[in-house]
mmCIF file of C-alpha atoms and ligand atoms in Angstrom:
data_model
loop_
_atom_site.group_PDB
_atom_site.id
_atom_site.type_symbol
_atom_site.label_atom_id
_atom_site.label_comp_id
_atom_site.label_asym_id
_atom_site.label_seq_id
_atom_site.Cartn_x
_atom_site.Cartn_y
_atom_site.Cartn_z
ATOM 1 C CA MET A 1 175.161 98.856 96.678
ATOM 2 C CA THR A 2 175.368 96.207 99.338
ATOM 3 C CA GLU A 3 177.078 95.774 102.665
ATOM 4 C CA LEU A 4 178.546 92.432 103.662
ATOM 5 C CA ALA A 5 178.790 91.750 107.374
ATOM 6 C CA PHE A 6 180.083 88.835 109.398
ATOM 7 C CA GLU A 7 178.479 88.793 112.801
ATOM 8 C CA ASP A 8 180.184 86.681 115.448
ATOM 9 C CA VAL A 9 180.798 84.034 112.785
ATOM 10 C CA GLN A 10 182.171 80.685 113.824
ATOM 11 C CA VAL A 11 183.097 77.856 111.504
ATOM 12 C CA ARG A 12 183.854 74.499 113.003
ATOM 13 C CA TYR A 13 185.026 71.568 110.937
ATOM 14 C CA GLY A 14 184.690 67.936 111.964
ATOM 15 C CA THR A 15 183.432 66.340 115.104
ATOM 16 C CA HIS A 16 183.736 67.452 118.681
ATOM 17 C CA ARG A 17 186.837 65.376 119.373
ATOM 18 C CA SER A 18 188.779 65.639 116.163
ATOM 19 C CA GLY A 19 187.395 68.899 114.876
ATOM 20 C CA LEU A 20 188.808 72.367 114.828
ATOM 21 C CA THR A 21 187.371 75.834 114.926
ATOM 22 C CA ALA A 22 188.878 77.544 111.884
ATOM 23 C CA VAL A 23 186.981 80.819 112.346
ATOM 24 C CA ASP A 24 186.095 81.824 115.857
ATOM 25 C CA GLY A 25 183.791 84.742 116.568
ATOM 26 C CA VAL A 26 184.627 86.995 113.646
ATOM 27 C CA ASP A 27 182.904 90.368 113.446
ATOM 28 C CA LEU A 28 183.751 92.100 110.206
ATOM 29 C CA ARG A 29 181.919 94.639 108.122
ATOM 30 C CA VAL A 30 182.612 95.343 104.462
ATOM 31 C CA PRO A 31 180.879 98.676 103.866
ATOM 32 C CA SER A 32 178.990 99.101 100.633
ATOM 33 C CA GLY A 33 181.254 99.972 97.711
ATOM 34 C CA SER A 34 184.479 99.548 99.650
ATOM 35 C CA VAL A 35 187.328 97.053 99.697
ATOM 36 C CA VAL A 36 188.257 95.356 102.926
ATOM 37 C CA GLY A 37 191.563 93.536 102.732
ATOM 38 C CA LEU A 38 191.850 90.439 104.887
ATOM 39 C CA VAL A 39 195.386 89.404 105.673
ATOM 40 C CA GLY A 40 196.803 86.585 107.758
ATOM 41 C CA GLU A 41 199.206 83.698 107.500
ATOM 42 C CA SER A 42 198.355 80.369 105.946
ATOM 43 C CA GLY A 43 195.868 78.423 108.055
ATOM 44 C CA SER A 44 194.490 81.492 109.849
ATOM 45 C CA GLY A 45 191.022 80.873 108.406
ATOM 46 C CA LYS A 46 190.840 83.352 105.515
ATOM 47 C CA SER A 47 189.468 80.919 102.938
ATOM 48 C CA THR A 48 187.132 79.427 105.491
ATOM 49 C CA LEU A 49 185.613 82.841 106.126
ATOM 50 C CA ALA A 50 185.233 83.412 102.389
ATOM 51 C CA ARG A 51 183.647 80.030 101.897
ATOM 52 C CA ALA A 52 181.300 80.559 104.817
ATOM 53 C CA ALA A 53 179.905 83.628 103.063
ATOM 54 C CA VAL A 54 178.785 81.569 100.078
ATOM 55 C CA GLY A 55 177.647 78.463 101.916
ATOM 56 C CA LEU A 56 180.705 76.341 101.100
ATOM 57 C CA ALA A 57 181.795 76.119 104.738
ATOM 58 C CA PRO A 58 179.473 75.392 107.657
ATOM 59 C CA VAL A 59 178.511 78.474 109.668
ATOM 60 C CA THR A 60 178.271 76.881 113.107
ATOM 61 C CA GLY A 61 177.743 80.156 114.944
ATOM 62 C CA GLY A 62 176.781 83.724 114.152
ATOM 63 C CA ARG A 63 175.500 85.035 110.850
ATOM 64 C CA VAL A 64 176.636 86.367 107.502
ATOM 65 C CA LEU A 65 174.485 89.306 106.441
ATOM 66 C CA LEU A 66 173.913 91.052 103.137
ATOM 67 C CA ASP A 67 172.368 94.421 103.843
ATOM 68 C CA GLY A 68 171.063 92.978 107.074
ATOM 69 C CA THR A 69 169.591 89.799 105.585
ATOM 70 C CA ASP A 70 171.041 86.453 106.603
ATOM 71 C CA VAL A 71 172.560 84.981 103.436
ATOM 72 C CA ARG A 72 170.908 81.666 104.286
ATOM 73 C CA ARG A 73 167.530 83.340 103.838
ATOM 74 C CA LEU A 74 168.210 84.755 100.383
ATOM 75 C CA PRO A 75 165.900 83.518 97.643
ATOM 76 C CA ARG A 76 167.133 80.389 95.925
ATOM 77 C CA GLY A 77 168.834 80.986 92.617
ATOM 78 C CA ARG A 78 170.124 84.371 93.603
ATOM 79 C CA ARG A 79 173.909 84.506 93.848
ATOM 80 C CA PRO A 80 174.736 88.011 94.985
ATOM 81 C CA ILE A 81 178.146 86.994 96.377
ATOM 82 C CA GLN A 82 180.735 85.732 93.929
ATOM 83 C CA LEU A 83 183.924 84.078 95.018
ATOM 84 C CA VAL A 84 187.075 84.167 92.888
ATOM 85 C CA PHE A 85 189.771 81.679 93.857
ATOM 86 C CA GLN A 86 193.522 81.516 93.659
ATOM 87 C CA ASP A 87 193.440 78.828 91.023
ATOM 88 C CA PRO A 88 191.227 79.684 88.063
ATOM 89 C CA TYR A 89 191.370 76.041 86.999
ATOM 90 C CA SER A 90 189.013 75.260 89.817
ATOM 91 C CA SER A 91 186.355 77.640 88.503
ATOM 92 C CA LEU A 92 186.914 77.227 84.763
ATOM 93 C CA ASP A 93 185.993 74.014 82.990
ATOM 94 C CA PRO A 94 189.077 73.137 80.887
ATOM 95 C CA ARG A 95 186.860 71.711 78.121
ATOM 96 C CA MET A 96 184.686 74.800 77.741
ATOM 97 C CA THR A 97 185.771 77.817 75.744
ATOM 98 C CA VAL A 98 186.229 80.870 77.887
ATOM 99 C CA GLY A 99 183.239 82.455 76.145
ATOM 100 C CA GLU A 100 181.053 79.486 77.101
ATOM 101 C CA SER A 101 182.310 79.653 80.674
ATOM 102 C CA ILE A 102 181.408 83.315 80.959
ATOM 103 C CA ALA A 103 178.066 82.868 79.180
ATOM 104 C CA GLU A 104 177.141 80.069 81.559
ATOM 105 C CA ALA A 105 177.304 82.487 84.475
ATOM 106 C CA LEU A 106 175.046 85.123 82.878
ATOM 107 C CA PRO A 107 171.631 85.493 84.490
ATOM 108 C CA ARG A 108 169.216 83.707 82.155
ATOM 109 C CA GLU A 109 166.348 86.045 82.771
ATOM 110 C CA VAL A 110 168.389 89.022 81.571
ATOM 111 C CA PHE A 111 170.143 87.424 78.618
ATOM 112 C CA ARG A 112 167.616 85.093 77.043
ATOM 113 C CA ARG A 113 168.827 85.164 73.473
ATOM 114 C CA ARG A 114 172.108 84.043 72.045
ATOM 115 C CA PRO A 115 173.114 87.326 70.393
ATOM 116 C CA ALA A 116 172.516 89.153 73.664
ATOM 117 C CA ARG A 117 174.644 86.610 75.517
ATOM 118 C CA ARG A 118 177.376 86.844 72.916
ATOM 119 C CA GLY A 119 177.364 90.619 73.149
ATOM 120 C CA GLU A 120 177.600 90.542 76.914
ATOM 121 C CA VAL A 121 180.479 88.038 76.833
ATOM 122 C CA ALA A 122 182.347 90.366 74.474
ATOM 123 C CA ARG A 123 181.674 93.315 76.768
ATOM 124 C CA LEU A 124 182.924 91.396 79.816
ATOM 125 C CA LEU A 125 186.064 90.240 78.024
ATOM 126 C CA GLU A 126 186.857 93.819 77.139
ATOM 127 C CA LEU A 127 186.043 94.928 80.664
ATOM 128 C CA VAL A 128 188.786 92.648 81.996
ATOM 129 C CA GLY A 129 191.238 93.806 79.359
ATOM 130 C CA LEU A 130 191.010 90.904 76.908
ATOM 131 C CA ASP A 131 190.232 90.954 73.234
ATOM 132 C CA ALA A 132 186.590 90.026 72.603
ATOM 133 C CA GLY A 133 187.808 87.798 69.777
ATOM 134 C CA ARG A 134 189.369 85.398 72.294
ATOM 135 C CA SER A 135 186.046 83.975 73.436
ATOM 136 C CA GLY A 136 186.643 80.783 71.446
ATOM 137 C CA VAL A 137 189.869 79.724 73.164
ATOM 138 C CA LEU A 138 190.189 77.114 75.903
ATOM 139 C CA PRO A 139 191.565 78.059 79.345
ATOM 140 C CA GLY A 140 194.652 75.918 78.709
ATOM 141 C CA GLU A 141 195.636 78.179 75.832
ATOM 142 C CA LEU A 142 195.824 81.218 78.082
ATOM 143 C CA SER A 143 198.467 82.434 80.519
ATOM 144 C CA GLY A 144 197.824 82.401 84.272
ATOM 145 C CA GLY A 145 197.101 86.115 84.332
ATOM 146 C CA GLN A 146 194.672 85.835 81.418
ATOM 147 C CA ARG A 147 192.904 82.936 83.073
ATOM 148 C CA GLN A 148 192.484 84.964 86.232
ATOM 149 C CA ARG A 149 190.980 87.766 84.114
ATOM 150 C CA ILE A 150 188.511 85.228 82.700
ATOM 151 C CA ALA A 151 187.665 84.071 86.224
ATOM 152 C CA LEU A 152 186.941 87.709 87.123
ATOM 153 C CA ALA A 153 184.804 88.163 84.000
ATOM 154 C CA ARG A 154 182.881 85.023 84.891
ATOM 155 C CA ALA A 155 182.304 86.266 88.437
ATOM 156 C CA LEU A 156 181.110 89.635 87.128
ATOM 157 C CA ALA A 157 178.826 87.943 84.599
ATOM 158 C CA ALA A 158 176.630 86.855 87.486
ATOM 159 C CA ARG A 159 176.092 90.557 88.317
ATOM 160 C CA PRO A 160 177.223 90.176 91.906
ATOM 161 C CA GLU A 161 176.718 92.759 94.583
ATOM 162 C CA VAL A 162 179.726 91.487 96.492
ATOM 163 C CA VAL A 163 182.938 89.928 95.205
ATOM 164 C CA ILE A 164 185.227 87.926 97.453
ATOM 165 C CA ALA A 165 188.694 87.510 95.956
ATOM 166 C CA ASP A 166 190.676 84.786 97.696
ATOM 167 C CA GLU A 167 194.412 84.939 96.939
ATOM 168 C CA ILE A 168 193.656 85.684 93.304
ATOM 169 C CA THR A 169 197.168 86.852 92.517
ATOM 170 C CA SER A 170 199.086 84.378 94.659
ATOM 171 C CA ALA A 171 199.670 81.838 91.906
ATOM 172 C CA LEU A 172 200.681 84.457 89.341
ATOM 173 C CA ASP A 173 204.133 85.563 88.302
ATOM 174 C CA VAL A 174 205.046 88.747 90.053
ATOM 175 C CA SER A 175 205.285 90.489 86.691
ATOM 176 C CA VAL A 176 201.559 89.982 86.079
ATOM 177 C CA GLN A 177 200.375 90.369 89.677
ATOM 178 C CA GLY A 178 200.509 94.136 89.374
ATOM 179 C CA SER A 179 198.367 94.268 86.249
ATOM 180 C CA VAL A 180 195.726 91.981 87.762
ATOM 181 C CA LEU A 181 195.698 94.107 90.921
ATOM 182 C CA ASN A 182 195.274 97.229 88.836
ATOM 183 C CA LEU A 183 192.399 95.589 87.030
ATOM 184 C CA VAL A 184 190.755 94.664 90.334
ATOM 185 C CA ARG A 185 191.040 98.234 91.535
ATOM 186 C CA GLU A 186 189.634 99.654 88.305
ATOM 187 C CA LEU A 187 186.737 97.222 88.198
ATOM 188 C CA GLN A 188 185.876 97.775 91.812
ATOM 189 C CA ARG A 189 185.756 101.545 91.381
ATOM 190 C CA GLU A 190 183.979 101.475 88.057
ATOM 191 C CA LEU A 191 181.301 99.060 89.204
ATOM 192 C CA GLY A 192 181.137 100.258 92.801
ATOM 193 C CA LEU A 193 181.587 96.709 94.032
ATOM 194 C CA THR A 194 181.685 95.731 97.649
ATOM 195 C CA MET A 195 184.766 93.586 97.969
ATOM 196 C CA LEU A 196 186.506 91.349 100.452
ATOM 197 C CA PHE A 197 190.052 90.983 99.172
ATOM 198 C CA ILE A 198 192.019 88.171 100.765
ATOM 199 C CA SER A 199 195.765 87.606 100.665
ATOM 200 C CA HIS A 200 198.508 86.310 102.930
ATOM 201 C CA ASN A 201 200.634 89.114 101.492
ATOM 202 C CA LEU A 202 200.176 92.483 103.178
ATOM 203 C CA ALA A 203 201.887 94.266 100.297
ATOM 204 C CA VAL A 204 199.178 92.977 97.967
ATOM 205 C CA VAL A 205 196.365 93.782 100.376
ATOM 206 C CA ARG A 206 197.533 97.337 101.009
ATOM 207 C CA TYR A 207 197.499 97.996 97.280
ATOM 208 C CA VAL A 208 193.759 97.555 96.836
ATOM 209 C CA SER A 209 192.154 98.031 100.246
ATOM 210 C CA ASP A 210 190.251 100.857 101.907
ATOM 211 C CA TYR A 211 190.216 98.962 105.197
ATOM 212 C CA VAL A 212 192.432 96.182 106.440
ATOM 213 C CA ALA A 213 191.552 93.372 108.833
ATOM 214 C CA VAL A 214 194.198 91.054 110.259
ATOM 215 C CA LEU A 215 193.262 87.468 111.019
ATOM 216 C CA TYR A 216 195.236 85.293 113.432
ATOM 217 C CA LEU A 217 194.186 81.738 114.305
ATOM 218 C CA GLY A 218 190.574 82.364 113.369
ATOM 219 C CA ARG A 219 190.249 85.716 115.111
ATOM 220 C CA ILE A 220 190.436 89.296 113.880
ATOM 221 C CA VAL A 221 193.276 90.825 115.874
ATOM 222 C CA GLU A 222 193.276 94.267 114.276
ATOM 223 C CA MET A 223 191.055 96.233 111.963
ATOM 224 C CA GLY A 224 191.072 99.766 110.667
ATOM 225 C CA PRO A 225 191.287 102.158 107.734
ATOM 226 C CA ALA A 226 194.126 100.850 105.576
ATOM 227 C CA GLU A 227 196.355 103.895 105.703
ATOM 228 C CA ARG A 228 196.036 104.388 109.412
ATOM 229 C CA LEU A 229 196.470 100.732 110.270
ATOM 230 C CA LEU A 230 199.553 100.439 108.090
ATOM 231 C CA ALA A 231 201.068 103.674 109.328
ATOM 232 C CA ASP A 232 200.416 102.915 112.976
ATOM 233 C CA PRO A 233 199.794 99.235 113.578
ATOM 234 C CA GLN A 234 198.692 98.525 117.137
ATOM 235 C CA HIS A 235 198.816 94.768 117.457
ATOM 236 C CA PRO A 236 202.282 93.199 117.738
ATOM 237 C CA TYR A 237 201.364 90.661 115.065
ATOM 238 C CA THR A 238 200.332 93.398 112.638
ATOM 239 C CA ARG A 239 203.516 95.283 113.447
ATOM 240 C CA GLU A 240 205.571 92.293 112.432
ATOM 241 C CA LEU A 241 203.621 91.963 109.193
ATOM 242 C CA VAL A 242 204.017 95.651 108.408
ATOM 243 C CA ASP A 243 207.717 95.654 109.220
ATOM 244 C CA ALA A 244 208.242 92.690 106.921
ATOM 245 C CA ALA A 245 206.172 94.022 104.020
ATOM 246 C CA PRO A 246 207.856 96.201 101.426
ATOM 247 C CA SER A 247 206.783 99.805 101.151
ATOM 248 C CA ALA A 248 204.335 100.816 98.447
ATOM 249 C CA HIS A 249 207.235 102.014 96.324
ATOM 250 C CA ARG A 250 209.121 98.765 96.299
ATOM 251 C CA SER A 251 208.283 95.755 94.241
ATOM 252 C CA LEU A 252 205.776 93.234 95.527
ATOM 253 C CA LEU A 253 208.447 90.675 94.781
ATOM 254 C CA ALA A 254 210.692 92.135 97.420
ATOM 255 C CA ALA A 255 208.330 91.092 100.213
ATOM 256 C CA PRO A 256 210.521 89.135 102.591
ATOM 257 C CA ASP A 257 208.751 86.612 104.758
ATOM 258 C CA SER A 258 207.763 88.000 108.095
ATOM 259 C CA PRO A 259 209.828 86.811 111.039
ATOM 260 C CA VAL A 260 206.520 85.984 112.685
ATOM 261 C CA ALA A 261 205.439 83.969 109.689
ATOM 262 C CA ASP A 262 208.707 82.072 109.945
ATOM 263 C CA ALA A 263 207.940 81.020 113.486
ATOM 264 C CA GLU A 264 205.973 77.879 114.201
ATOM 265 C CA PRO A 265 202.400 78.759 113.245
ATOM 266 C CA GLY A 266 199.613 78.402 115.774
ATOM 267 C CA ASP A 267 197.648 75.175 115.781
ATOM 268 C CA PRO A 268 193.892 75.738 115.429
ATOM 269 C CA HIS A 269 193.293 72.305 116.984
ATOM 270 C CA ARG A 270 194.732 73.645 120.221
ATOM 271 C CA PRO A 271 194.497 77.437 120.282
ATOM 272 C CA PRO A 272 196.479 78.903 123.172
ATOM 273 C CA ALA A 273 194.556 80.200 126.179
ATOM 274 C CA GLY A 274 194.281 83.942 126.714
ATOM 275 C CA CYS A 275 195.650 85.813 123.720
ATOM 276 C CA ARG A 276 196.197 83.306 120.930
ATOM 277 C CA PHE A 277 199.311 85.134 119.832
ATOM 278 C CA HIS A 278 201.054 85.111 123.215
ATOM 279 C CA PRO A 279 203.370 82.124 122.542
ATOM 280 C CA ARG A 280 204.903 84.091 119.647
ATOM 281 C CA CYS A 281 204.445 87.634 120.829
ATOM 282 C CA PRO A 282 207.571 89.811 120.843
ATOM 283 C CA VAL A 283 206.170 92.079 123.589
ATOM 284 C CA GLY A 284 204.152 89.565 125.610
ATOM 285 C CA PRO A 285 204.951 87.227 128.485
ATOM 286 C CA LEU A 286 207.846 85.674 126.587
ATOM 287 C CA VAL A 287 209.818 88.860 127.036
ATOM 288 C CA ASP A 288 208.082 90.308 130.092
ATOM 289 C CA PRO A 289 206.852 87.726 132.612
ATOM 290 C CA ARG A 290 204.785 90.424 134.341
ATOM 291 C CA ARG A 291 202.481 90.373 131.364
ATOM 292 C CA SER A 292 200.940 87.094 132.441
ATOM 293 C CA ILE A 293 197.445 88.422 131.719
ATOM 294 C CA CYS A 294 198.112 87.528 128.071
ATOM 295 C CA THR A 295 198.219 83.846 128.965
ATOM 296 C CA THR A 296 194.852 83.838 130.703
ATOM 297 C CA VAL A 297 192.587 86.643 129.504
ATOM 298 C CA ASP A 298 191.344 86.819 125.931
ATOM 299 C CA PRO A 299 192.014 90.408 124.853
ATOM 300 C CA ALA A 300 189.118 90.375 122.411
ATOM 301 C CA THR A 301 186.765 90.899 125.304
ATOM 302 C CA VAL A 302 188.522 93.898 126.752
ATOM 303 C CA ALA A 303 190.080 95.778 123.825
ATOM 304 C CA PRO A 304 188.916 99.255 122.840
ATOM 305 C CA SER A 305 185.949 99.967 120.663
ATOM 306 C CA ARG A 306 187.171 102.349 118.027
ATOM 307 C CA GLU A 307 187.386 102.722 114.297
ATOM 308 C CA HIS A 308 190.942 101.413 114.388
ATOM 309 C CA ARG A 309 191.049 98.683 116.960
ATOM 310 C CA ALA A 310 193.295 95.915 118.110
ATOM 311 C CA ALA A 311 192.700 92.930 120.332
ATOM 312 C CA CYS A 312 195.809 93.255 122.483
ATOM 313 C CA HIS A 313 196.141 94.022 126.175
ATOM 314 C CA PHE A 314 199.170 96.146 125.434
ATOM 315 C CA ALA A 315 198.257 97.466 122.018
ATOM 316 C CA ALA A 316 199.190 101.115 122.294
ATOM 317 C CA ALA A 317 201.949 100.359 124.786
ATOM 318 C CA VAL A 318 203.870 98.167 122.427
ATOM 319 C CA GLU A 319 206.502 100.697 121.575
ATOM 320 C CA HIS A 320 206.400 103.351 124.241
ATOM 321 C CA THR A 321 206.310 101.689 127.619
ATOM 322 C CA ASP A 322 207.233 98.487 129.335
ATOM 323 C CA SER A 323 204.215 98.687 131.587
ATOM 324 C CA PRO A 324 202.851 95.416 132.881
ATOM 325 C CA VAL A 325 199.455 97.082 133.327
ATOM 326 C CA PRO A 326 197.289 96.390 130.321
ATOM 327 C CA ASN A 327 195.752 99.305 128.452
ATOM 328 C CA SER A 328 192.520 97.412 128.446
ATOM 329 C CA VAL A 329 192.135 98.141 132.142
ATOM 330 C CA VAL A 330 191.358 101.744 131.346
ATOM 331 C CA ARG A 331 189.197 101.067 128.334
ATOM 332 C CA THR A 332 186.134 99.011 127.624
ATOM 333 C CA GLY A 333 184.496 97.620 124.551
ATOM 334 C CA PHE A 334 185.137 94.971 122.010
ATOM 335 C CA PRO A 335 186.915 95.212 118.666
ATOM 336 C CA GLY A 336 184.529 94.735 115.817
ATOM 337 C CA ALA A 337 181.566 94.912 118.151
ATOM 338 C CA ARG A 338 178.254 94.953 116.419
ATOM 339 C CA GLY A 339 177.077 98.399 115.537
ATOM 340 C CA ASP A 340 180.565 99.883 115.447
ATOM 341 C CA THR A 341 180.935 102.080 112.437
ATOM 342 C CA LEU A 342 184.000 102.220 110.272
ATOM 343 C CA GLU A 343 183.534 105.795 109.233
HETATM 344 P P1 LIG B 401 193.813 80.133 105.086
HETATM 345 O O1 LIG B 401 192.940 80.350 103.895
HETATM 346 O O2 LIG B 401 193.989 81.347 105.938
HETATM 347 O O3 LIG B 401 195.129 79.517 104.739
HETATM 348 P P2 LIG B 401 191.922 78.036 105.755
HETATM 349 O O4 LIG B 401 190.610 78.704 105.960
HETATM 350 O O5 LIG B 401 192.147 77.350 104.466
HETATM 351 O O6 LIG B 401 193.088 79.085 106.054
HETATM 352 O O7 LIG B 401 192.148 76.967 106.905
HETATM 353 C C1 LIG B 401 191.972 77.276 108.270
HETATM 354 C C2 LIG B 401 192.131 75.994 109.089
HETATM 355 O O8 LIG B 401 191.034 75.139 108.797
HETATM 356 C C3 LIG B 401 193.378 75.211 108.745
HETATM 357 O O9 LIG B 401 193.863 74.629 109.944
HETATM 358 C C4 LIG B 401 192.882 74.148 107.788
HETATM 359 O O10 LIG B 401 193.679 72.988 107.874
HETATM 360 C C5 LIG B 401 191.481 73.888 108.314
HETATM 361 N N1 LIG B 401 190.535 73.487 107.267
HETATM 362 C C6 LIG B 401 190.246 74.136 106.126
HETATM 363 N N2 LIG B 401 189.299 73.509 105.415
HETATM 364 C C7 LIG B 401 188.972 72.399 106.122
HETATM 365 C C8 LIG B 401 188.029 71.336 105.936
HETATM 366 N N3 LIG B 401 187.247 71.284 104.853
HETATM 367 N N4 LIG B 401 187.969 70.381 106.888
HETATM 368 C C9 LIG B 401 188.751 70.430 107.985
HETATM 369 N N5 LIG B 401 189.648 71.402 108.248
HETATM 370 C C10 LIG B 401 189.767 72.369 107.329
HETATM 371 MG MG1 LIG B 402 193.343 80.225 101.833
#
């Protein structure tokens, strides 16, 4: 069992002048054996964070830790974190049979001989709900959902301690999304995997997650136990996402786009001063000019330190008061601060 932790992680692309900071000071802990769902609109930095964990994006600040060890210091050849992408075509070679693709990912030192490899491929195929006899087919002969199952089998073949799933159901027909999500949940429980589950769709995230973190313009704006966060969202951005997402009982298909998501998205090249969400915030200075603190003071530095926490000057006041005095004045701490526990 392994814990994945992002500690003040920053990812900057490009040069000083033309670059952008896609992930900016993210503190996020994925406790051992649990699923943290990461949600946020397109361009908020979700994939960048995932890629940073496996060395595919430059970590320009902070650290990514596996059970306290910086992932950059892990022994070469060890791949304890496996990333599964939205498009299985990018991880599956179209010319290799699916059995070969899975076998390629098996640790050589464990499966030296061919029969052992073949047996393990069959076991993995069955684990992801496919007939072991299909190992000889090419990815192109399979449906999107089946290909995503193969991508999962291939990721699991490497015997990962942590799986990061980045929009793995987003390209699938809604009719098969549910079955892939069920599979993810089953596998995670059965294998006790530590999982970071990424989607722009809150309805999808809520289905599999123990904890939910909300990313906005490269920053975590709210984080907490899934049920509590969804039942009582504190950050105005999260509230908009929750209001727009269908309830657990309705179809994932019914998810209307969030009114916030419809608005002009923030530009990571020029993140707004103060709270990055303030130019779109339905309770901020746009609607109450007295709340000018939002335009100057970054709430991440003054928000409460709690299990369920939000980086908003007016988090708990969103619904109940029209006070111009920020809640943060009476509290101290930092959301996601190091050493905070989720339990
Ligand atoms: P998400 O997965 O939430 O949609 P991304 O992590 O893909 O967001 O992108 C975050 C921001 O970083 C976007 O503005 C995107 O254009 C930019 N970005 C992503 N990858 C690169 C890259 N390799 N070089 C430069 N900018 C990038
Ligand atoms: Mg992405």
